[in-house]
Tab-separated table of C-alpha atoms in Angstrom:
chain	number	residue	atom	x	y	z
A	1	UNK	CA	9.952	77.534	-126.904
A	2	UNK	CA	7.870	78.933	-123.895
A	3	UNK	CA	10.149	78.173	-120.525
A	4	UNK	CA	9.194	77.167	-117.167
A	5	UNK	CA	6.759	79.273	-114.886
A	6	UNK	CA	8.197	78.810	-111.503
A	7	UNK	CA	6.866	80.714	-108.592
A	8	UNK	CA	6.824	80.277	-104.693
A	9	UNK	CA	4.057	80.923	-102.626
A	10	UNK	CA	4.582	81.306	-98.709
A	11	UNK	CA	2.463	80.050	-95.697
A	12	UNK	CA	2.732	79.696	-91.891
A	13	UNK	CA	4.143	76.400	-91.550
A	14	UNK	CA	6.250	76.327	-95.309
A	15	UNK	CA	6.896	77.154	-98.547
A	16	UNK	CA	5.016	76.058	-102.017
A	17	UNK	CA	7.677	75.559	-104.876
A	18	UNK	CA	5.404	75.673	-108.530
A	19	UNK	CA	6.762	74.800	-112.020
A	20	UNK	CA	4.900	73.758	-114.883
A	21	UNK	CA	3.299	70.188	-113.461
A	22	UNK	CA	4.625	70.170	-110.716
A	23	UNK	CA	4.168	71.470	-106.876
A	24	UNK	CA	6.525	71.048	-103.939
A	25	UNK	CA	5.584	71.671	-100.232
A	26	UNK	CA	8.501	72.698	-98.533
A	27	UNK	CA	8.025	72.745	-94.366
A	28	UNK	CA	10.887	75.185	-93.884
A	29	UNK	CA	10.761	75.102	-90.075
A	30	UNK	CA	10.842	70.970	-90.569
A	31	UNK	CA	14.141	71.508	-92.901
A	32	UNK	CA	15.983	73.467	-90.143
A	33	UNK	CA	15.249	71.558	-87.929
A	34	UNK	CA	16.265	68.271	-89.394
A	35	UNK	CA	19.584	69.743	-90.306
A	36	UNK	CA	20.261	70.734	-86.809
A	37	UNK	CA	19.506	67.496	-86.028
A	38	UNK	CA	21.666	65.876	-88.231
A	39	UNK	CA	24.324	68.209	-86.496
A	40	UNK	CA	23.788	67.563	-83.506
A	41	UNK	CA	23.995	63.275	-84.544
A	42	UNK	CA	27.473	63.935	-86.339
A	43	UNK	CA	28.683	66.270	-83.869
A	44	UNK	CA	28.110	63.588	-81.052
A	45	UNK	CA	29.204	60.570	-83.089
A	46	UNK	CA	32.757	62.607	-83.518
A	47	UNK	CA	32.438	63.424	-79.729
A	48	UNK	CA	32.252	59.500	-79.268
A	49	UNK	CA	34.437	58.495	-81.248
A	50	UNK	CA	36.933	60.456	-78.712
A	51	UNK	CA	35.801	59.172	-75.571
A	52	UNK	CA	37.702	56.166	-74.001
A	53	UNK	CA	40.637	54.982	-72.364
A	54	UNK	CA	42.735	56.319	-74.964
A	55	UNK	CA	40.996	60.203	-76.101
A	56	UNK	CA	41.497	61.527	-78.752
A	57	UNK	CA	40.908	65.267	-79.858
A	58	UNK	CA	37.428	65.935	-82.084
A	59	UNK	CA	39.954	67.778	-84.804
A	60	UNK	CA	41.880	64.416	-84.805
A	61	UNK	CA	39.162	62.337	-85.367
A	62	UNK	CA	37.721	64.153	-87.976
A	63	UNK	CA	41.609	64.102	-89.619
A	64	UNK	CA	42.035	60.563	-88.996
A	65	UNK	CA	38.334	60.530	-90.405
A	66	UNK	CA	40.033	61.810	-93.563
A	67	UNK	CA	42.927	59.291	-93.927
A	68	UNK	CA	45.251	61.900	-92.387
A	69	UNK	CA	45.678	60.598	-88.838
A	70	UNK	CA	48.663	58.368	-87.199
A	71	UNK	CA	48.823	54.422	-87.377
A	72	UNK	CA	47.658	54.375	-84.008
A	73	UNK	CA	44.664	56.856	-84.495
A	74	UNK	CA	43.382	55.330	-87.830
A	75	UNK	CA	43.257	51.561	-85.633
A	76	UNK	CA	41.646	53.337	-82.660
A	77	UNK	CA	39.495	54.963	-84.205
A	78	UNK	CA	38.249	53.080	-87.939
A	79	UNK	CA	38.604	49.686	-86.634
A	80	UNK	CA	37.325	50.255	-82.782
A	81	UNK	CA	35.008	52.762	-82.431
A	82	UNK	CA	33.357	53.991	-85.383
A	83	UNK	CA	31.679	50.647	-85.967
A	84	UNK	CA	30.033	51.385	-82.716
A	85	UNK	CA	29.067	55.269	-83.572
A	86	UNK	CA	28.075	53.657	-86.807
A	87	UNK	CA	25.779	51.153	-85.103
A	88	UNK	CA	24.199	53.915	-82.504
A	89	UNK	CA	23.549	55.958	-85.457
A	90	UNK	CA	21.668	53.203	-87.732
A	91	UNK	CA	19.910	52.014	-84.442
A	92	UNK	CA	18.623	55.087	-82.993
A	93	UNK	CA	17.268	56.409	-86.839
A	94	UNK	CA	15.449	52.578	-87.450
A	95	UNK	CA	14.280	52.949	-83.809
A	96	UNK	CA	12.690	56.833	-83.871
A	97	UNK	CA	11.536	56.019	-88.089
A	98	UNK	CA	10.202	52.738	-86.508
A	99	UNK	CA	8.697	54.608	-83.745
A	100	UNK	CA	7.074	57.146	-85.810
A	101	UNK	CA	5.354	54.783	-88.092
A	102	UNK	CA	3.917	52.893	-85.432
A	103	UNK	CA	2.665	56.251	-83.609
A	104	UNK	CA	1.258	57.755	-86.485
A	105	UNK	CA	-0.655	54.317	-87.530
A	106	UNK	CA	-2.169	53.733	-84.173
A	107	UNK	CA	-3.030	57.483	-83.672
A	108	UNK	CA	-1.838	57.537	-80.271
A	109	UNK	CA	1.548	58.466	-78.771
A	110	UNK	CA	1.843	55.708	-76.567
A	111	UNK	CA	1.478	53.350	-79.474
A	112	UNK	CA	5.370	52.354	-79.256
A	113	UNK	CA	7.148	49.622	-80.549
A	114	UNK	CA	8.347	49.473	-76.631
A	115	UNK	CA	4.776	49.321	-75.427
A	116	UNK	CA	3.355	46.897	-77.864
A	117	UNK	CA	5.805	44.357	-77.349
A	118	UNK	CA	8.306	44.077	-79.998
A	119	UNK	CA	11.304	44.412	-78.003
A	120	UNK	CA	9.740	42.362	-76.015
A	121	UNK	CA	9.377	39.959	-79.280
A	122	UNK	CA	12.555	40.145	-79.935
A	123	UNK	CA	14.198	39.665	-76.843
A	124	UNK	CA	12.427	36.224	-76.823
A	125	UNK	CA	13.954	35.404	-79.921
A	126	UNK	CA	17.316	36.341	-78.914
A	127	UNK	CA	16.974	34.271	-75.638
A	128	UNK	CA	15.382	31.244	-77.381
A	129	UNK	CA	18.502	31.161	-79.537
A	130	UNK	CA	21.102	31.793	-76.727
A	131	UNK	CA	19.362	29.587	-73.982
A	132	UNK	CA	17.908	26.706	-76.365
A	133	UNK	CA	20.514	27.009	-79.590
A	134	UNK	CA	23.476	27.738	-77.624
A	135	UNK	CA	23.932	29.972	-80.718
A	136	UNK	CA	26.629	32.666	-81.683
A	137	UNK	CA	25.881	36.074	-82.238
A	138	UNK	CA	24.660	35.584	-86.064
A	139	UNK	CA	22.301	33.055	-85.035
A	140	UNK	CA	21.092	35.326	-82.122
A	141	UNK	CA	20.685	38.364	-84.327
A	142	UNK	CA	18.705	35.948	-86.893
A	143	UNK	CA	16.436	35.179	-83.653
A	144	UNK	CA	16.145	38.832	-82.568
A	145	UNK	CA	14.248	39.553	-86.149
A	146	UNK	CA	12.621	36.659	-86.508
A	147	UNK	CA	11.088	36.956	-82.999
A	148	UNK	CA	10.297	40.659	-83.615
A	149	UNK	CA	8.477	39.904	-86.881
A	150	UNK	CA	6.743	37.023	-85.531
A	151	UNK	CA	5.428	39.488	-82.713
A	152	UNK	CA	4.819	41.852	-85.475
A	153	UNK	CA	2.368	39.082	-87.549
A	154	UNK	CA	0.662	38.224	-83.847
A	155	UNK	CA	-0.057	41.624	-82.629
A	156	UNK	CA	-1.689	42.748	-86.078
A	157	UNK	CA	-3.677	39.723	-86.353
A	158	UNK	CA	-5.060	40.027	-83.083
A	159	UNK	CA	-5.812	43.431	-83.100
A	160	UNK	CA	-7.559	43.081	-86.888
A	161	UNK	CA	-10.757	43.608	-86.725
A	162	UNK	CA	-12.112	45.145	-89.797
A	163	UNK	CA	-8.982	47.120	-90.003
A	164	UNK	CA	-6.484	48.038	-87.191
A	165	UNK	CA	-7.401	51.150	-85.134
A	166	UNK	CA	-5.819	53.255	-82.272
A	167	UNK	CA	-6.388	51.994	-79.169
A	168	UNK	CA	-6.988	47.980	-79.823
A	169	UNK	CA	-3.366	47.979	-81.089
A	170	UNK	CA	-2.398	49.623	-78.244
A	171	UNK	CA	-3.957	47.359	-75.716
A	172	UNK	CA	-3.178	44.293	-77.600
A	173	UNK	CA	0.038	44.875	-77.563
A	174	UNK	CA	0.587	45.253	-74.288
A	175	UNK	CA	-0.964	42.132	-73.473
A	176	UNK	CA	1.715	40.380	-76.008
A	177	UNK	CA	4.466	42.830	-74.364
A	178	UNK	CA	3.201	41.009	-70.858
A	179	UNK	CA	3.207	37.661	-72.485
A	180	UNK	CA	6.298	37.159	-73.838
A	181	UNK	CA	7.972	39.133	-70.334
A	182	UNK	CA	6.406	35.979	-68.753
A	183	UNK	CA	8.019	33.726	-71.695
A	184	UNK	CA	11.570	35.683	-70.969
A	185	UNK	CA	11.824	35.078	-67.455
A	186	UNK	CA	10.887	31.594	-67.820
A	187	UNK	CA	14.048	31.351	-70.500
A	188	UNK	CA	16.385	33.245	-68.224
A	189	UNK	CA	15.438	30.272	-64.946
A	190	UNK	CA	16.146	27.222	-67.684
A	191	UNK	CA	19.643	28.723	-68.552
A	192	UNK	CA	23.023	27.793	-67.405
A	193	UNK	CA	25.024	30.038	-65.377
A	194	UNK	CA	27.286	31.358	-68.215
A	195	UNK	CA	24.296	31.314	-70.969
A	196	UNK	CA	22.012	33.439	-68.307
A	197	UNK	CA	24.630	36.343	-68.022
A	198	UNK	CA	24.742	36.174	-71.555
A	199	UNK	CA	21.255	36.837	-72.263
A	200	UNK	CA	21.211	39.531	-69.253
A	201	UNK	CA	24.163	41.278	-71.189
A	202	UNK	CA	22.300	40.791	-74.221
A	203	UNK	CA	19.132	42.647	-72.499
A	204	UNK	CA	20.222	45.192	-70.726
A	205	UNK	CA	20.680	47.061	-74.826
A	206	UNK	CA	24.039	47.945	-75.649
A	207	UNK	CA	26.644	49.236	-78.489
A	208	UNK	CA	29.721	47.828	-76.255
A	209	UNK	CA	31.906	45.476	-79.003
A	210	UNK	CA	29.853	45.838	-81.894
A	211	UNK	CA	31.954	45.738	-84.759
A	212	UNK	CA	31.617	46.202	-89.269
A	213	UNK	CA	29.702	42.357	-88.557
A	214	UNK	CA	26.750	44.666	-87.112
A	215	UNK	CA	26.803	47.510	-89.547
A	216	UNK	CA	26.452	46.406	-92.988
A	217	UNK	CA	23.416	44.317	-92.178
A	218	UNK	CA	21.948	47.177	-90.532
A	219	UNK	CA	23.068	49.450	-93.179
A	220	UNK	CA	21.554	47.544	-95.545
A	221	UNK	CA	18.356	46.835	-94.207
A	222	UNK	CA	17.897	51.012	-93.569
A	223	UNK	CA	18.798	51.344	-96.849
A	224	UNK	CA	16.120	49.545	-98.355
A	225	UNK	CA	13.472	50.022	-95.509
A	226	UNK	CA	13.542	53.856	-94.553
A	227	UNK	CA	12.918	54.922	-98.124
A	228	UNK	CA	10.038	52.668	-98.854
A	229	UNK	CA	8.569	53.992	-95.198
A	230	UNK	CA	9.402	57.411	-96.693
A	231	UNK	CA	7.380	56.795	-99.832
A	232	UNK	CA	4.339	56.130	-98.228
A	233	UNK	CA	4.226	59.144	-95.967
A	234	UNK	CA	1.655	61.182	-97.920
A	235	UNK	CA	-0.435	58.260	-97.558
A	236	UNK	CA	0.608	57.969	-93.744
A	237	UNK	CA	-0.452	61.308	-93.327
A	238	UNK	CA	-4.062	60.853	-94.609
A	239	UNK	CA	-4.231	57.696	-92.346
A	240	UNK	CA	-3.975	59.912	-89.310
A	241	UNK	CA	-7.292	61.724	-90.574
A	242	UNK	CA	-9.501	58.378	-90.121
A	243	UNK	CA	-9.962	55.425	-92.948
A	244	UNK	CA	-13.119	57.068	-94.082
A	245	UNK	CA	-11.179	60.014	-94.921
A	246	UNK	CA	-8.463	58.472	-96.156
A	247	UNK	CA	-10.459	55.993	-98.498
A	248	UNK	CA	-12.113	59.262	-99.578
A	249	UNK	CA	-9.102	60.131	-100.635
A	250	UNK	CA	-8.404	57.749	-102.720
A	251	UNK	CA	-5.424	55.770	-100.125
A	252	UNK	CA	-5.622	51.824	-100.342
A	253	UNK	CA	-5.895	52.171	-96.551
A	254	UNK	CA	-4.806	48.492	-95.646
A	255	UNK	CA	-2.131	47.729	-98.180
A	256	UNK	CA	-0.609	51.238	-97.003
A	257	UNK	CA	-1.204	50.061	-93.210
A	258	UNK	CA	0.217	46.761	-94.190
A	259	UNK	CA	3.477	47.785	-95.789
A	260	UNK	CA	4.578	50.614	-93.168
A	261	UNK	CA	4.090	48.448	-90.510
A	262	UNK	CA	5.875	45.648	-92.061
A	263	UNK	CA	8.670	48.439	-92.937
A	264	UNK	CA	8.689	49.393	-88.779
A	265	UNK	CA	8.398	45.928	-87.814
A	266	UNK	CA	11.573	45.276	-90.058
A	267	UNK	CA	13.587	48.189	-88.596
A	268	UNK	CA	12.807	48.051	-84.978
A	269	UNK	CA	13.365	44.270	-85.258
A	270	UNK	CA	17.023	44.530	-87.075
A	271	UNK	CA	17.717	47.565	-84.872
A	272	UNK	CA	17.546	45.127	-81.580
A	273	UNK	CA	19.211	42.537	-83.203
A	274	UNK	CA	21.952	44.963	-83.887
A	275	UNK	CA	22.171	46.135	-80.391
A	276	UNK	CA	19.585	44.612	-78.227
A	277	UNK	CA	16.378	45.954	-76.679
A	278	UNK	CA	17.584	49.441	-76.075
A	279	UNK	CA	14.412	51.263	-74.086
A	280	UNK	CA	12.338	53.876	-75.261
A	281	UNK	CA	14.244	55.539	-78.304
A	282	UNK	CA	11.594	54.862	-80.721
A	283	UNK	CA	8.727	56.349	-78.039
A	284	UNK	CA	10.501	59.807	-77.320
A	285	UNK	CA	12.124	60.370	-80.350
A	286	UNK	CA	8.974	60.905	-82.586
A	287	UNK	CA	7.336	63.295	-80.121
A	288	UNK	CA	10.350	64.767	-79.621
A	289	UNK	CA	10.653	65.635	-83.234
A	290	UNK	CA	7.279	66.638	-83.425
A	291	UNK	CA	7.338	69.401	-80.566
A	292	UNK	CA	10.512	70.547	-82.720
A	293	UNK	CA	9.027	71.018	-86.296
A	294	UNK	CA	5.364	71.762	-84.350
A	295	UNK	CA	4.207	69.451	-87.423
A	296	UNK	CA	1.210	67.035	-86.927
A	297	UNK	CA	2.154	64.821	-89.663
A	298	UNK	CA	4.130	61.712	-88.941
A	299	UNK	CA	7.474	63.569	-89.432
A	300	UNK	CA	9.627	60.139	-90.054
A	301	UNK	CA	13.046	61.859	-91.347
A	302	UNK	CA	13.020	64.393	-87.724
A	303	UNK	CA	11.964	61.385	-85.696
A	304	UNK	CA	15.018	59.051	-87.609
A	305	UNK	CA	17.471	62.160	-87.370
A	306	UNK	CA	16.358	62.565	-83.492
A	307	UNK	CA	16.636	58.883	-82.565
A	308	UNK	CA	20.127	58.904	-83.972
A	309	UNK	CA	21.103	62.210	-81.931
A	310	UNK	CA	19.272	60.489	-78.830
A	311	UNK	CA	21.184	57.201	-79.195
A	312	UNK	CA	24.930	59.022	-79.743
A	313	UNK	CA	24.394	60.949	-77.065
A	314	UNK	CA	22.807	59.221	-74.336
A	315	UNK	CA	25.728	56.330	-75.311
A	316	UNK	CA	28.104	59.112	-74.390
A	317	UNK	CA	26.563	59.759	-71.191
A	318	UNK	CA	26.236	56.521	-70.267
A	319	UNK	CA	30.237	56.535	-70.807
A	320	UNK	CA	31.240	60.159	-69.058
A	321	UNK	CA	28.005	60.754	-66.614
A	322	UNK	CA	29.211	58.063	-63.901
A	323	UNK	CA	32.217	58.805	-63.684
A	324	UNK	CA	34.419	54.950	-63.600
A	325	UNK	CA	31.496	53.101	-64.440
A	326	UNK	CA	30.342	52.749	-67.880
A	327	UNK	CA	26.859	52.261	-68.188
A	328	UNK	CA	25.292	49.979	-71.007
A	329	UNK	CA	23.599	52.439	-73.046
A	330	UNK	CA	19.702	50.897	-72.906
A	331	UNK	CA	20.375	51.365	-68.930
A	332	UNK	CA	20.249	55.066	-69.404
A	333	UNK	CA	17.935	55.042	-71.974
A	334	UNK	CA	15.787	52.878	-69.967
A	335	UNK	CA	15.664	55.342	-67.163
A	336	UNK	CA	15.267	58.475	-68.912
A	337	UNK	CA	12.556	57.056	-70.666
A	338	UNK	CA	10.869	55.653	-67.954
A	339	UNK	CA	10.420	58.819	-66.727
A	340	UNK	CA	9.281	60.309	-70.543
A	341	UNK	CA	6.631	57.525	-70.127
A	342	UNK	CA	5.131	58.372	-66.872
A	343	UNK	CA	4.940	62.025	-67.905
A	344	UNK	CA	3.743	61.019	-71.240
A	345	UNK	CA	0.835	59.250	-69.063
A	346	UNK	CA	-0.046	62.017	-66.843
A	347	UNK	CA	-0.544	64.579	-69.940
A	348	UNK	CA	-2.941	61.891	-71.566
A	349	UNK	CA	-4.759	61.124	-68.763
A	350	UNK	CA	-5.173	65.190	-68.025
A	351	UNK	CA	-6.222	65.997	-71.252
A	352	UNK	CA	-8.803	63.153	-71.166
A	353	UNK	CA	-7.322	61.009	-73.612
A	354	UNK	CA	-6.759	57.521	-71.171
């Protein structure tokens, strides 16, 4: 019986696994830096899991981690705060996946779910069912999705035209982004005192309180979503060459376009319902990650595993950087990426691109 061939074959940006049938494209500069990534997230999340009134030591956590820690440390620490590291972790990989789809589909960095309104989406959802429903949080989560998939369904139909391309996405979506801003502040005058600071808690994007009743729907829907995202991202890749190309190719270019963004609309969406409209993860994250791994494909694991170290760690800034006050995490995020954004826009509009 003849065995295997297998042989490797080096380039530049990877390395070429070959056995018989089969060929593997291994981006070894993409591998490292995913794990360090990864790192970095669980490194921060046990850093987190620390911080608060009552600290406790990394070596601890990771022991209590481990079932070896005291009454009080096993409470403190699996009951109250790795629900919330849990939560950042899910949100901040759905939000920079998310992100990354939605980039790589519209060809254009600024094509974010934050700039073509699906926080934006959501958020009305959210406030419809706190302001109108005088719902509790399940009922306001259920809002958050449906309002993000709803913007989702509007934004691609209106920017459909003969397919969806670059720059119409772009600019539709910031009109829907200003349109339902509009439909927010009108929500926020009709509410009552106590359902209005509510909803402005709810906004400002937060992982204070969240609890095992946020994580296993978000778990789940990761789960299901990231992999299917992941599955398409040869096709994803040809996208980014043009339709032409890619129909050349031999890529059903809008049942591809169709599922991916379905899969980001899905995750962005679930991520804010999880922890509200937290600002500009899923537009630095992917470019982020791309700088890193100097890849020009769509590179959705980096971007997820970079959201996730974003989120963790600007949540434990927000906590330590102001010394008594404790910042709601989308404030910092919010801020940091505001000024990502302005850059961002300054390096298009210099290299001719806006």
């Amino acid at each position: 019986m003849n065995a295997s061939k297998r042989t490797a074959t080096s380039g530049t940006r990877g390395v070429t696994l070959r056995t018989a049938g089969l060929s593997l494209r291994l981006d070894v500069r993409g591998a490292v830096v995913g794990l360090l990534l990864i790192a970095v997230a669980l490194v921060m999340g046990v850093v987190l899991i620390g911080t608060g009134d009552f600290p406790i030591a990394p070596a601890d956590v990771v022991r209590t981690l481990f079932g070896n820690g005291t009454v009080a440390q096993d409470f403190i620490v699996n009951e109250l705060r790795l629900p919330r590291v849990l939560v950042g972790l899910l949100v901040g990989a759905a939000l920079g996946q998310g992100g990354a789809i939605f980039q790589s589909i519209s060809r254009n960095p600024l094509g974010s779910p934050d700039v073509i309104g699906l926080g934006q989406g959501a958020a009305a959802g959210a406030l419809t069912a706190i302001v109108l429903v005088k719902g509790d949080p399940g009922v306001v989560a259920t809002g958050a999705v449906l309002g993000g998939v709803l913007t989702g369904l509007a934004v691609y139909a209106l920017a459909w035209r003969q397919g969806v391309h670059g720059y119409r996405l772009v600019l539709v979506g910031i009109g829907t982004s200003a349109t339902f801003t509009a439909v927010n502040g009108y929500l926020l005058t009709q509410a009552h005192q106590e359902d209005a600071a509510r909803a402005v808690m709810w906004l400002t994007g937060s992982l204070n309180g969240r609890d095992w009743d946020q994580v296993w729907p978000l778990l789940a829907v990761c789960a299901v979503l990231m992999p299917v995202a992941l599955g398409q991202a040869r096709n994803l890749r040809m996208l980014e060459m043009g339709d032409d190309s890619a129909y050349a190719l031999g890529v059903r270019v809008e049942r591809t376009r169709m599922v991916l963004m379905g899969a980001a609309v899905l995750l962005v969406a679930s991520a804010t319902a999880a922890a509200g409209p937290v600002a500009f993860v899923a537009l630095v994250a992917p470019q982020l990650a791309r700088r890193l791994t100097r890849s020009p494909g769509p590179n959705l694991l980096p971007a997820a595993w970079m959201g996730a170290a974003l989120l963790v760690t600007a949540d434990w800034a927000a906590q330590r950087a102001f010394g008594a006050d404790q910042l709601p995490v989308g404030v910092l995020t919010g801020m940091l990426g505001g000024a990502y954004l302005l850059w961002l826009l300054v390096t298009e509009r210099r290299a001719g691109r806006i």
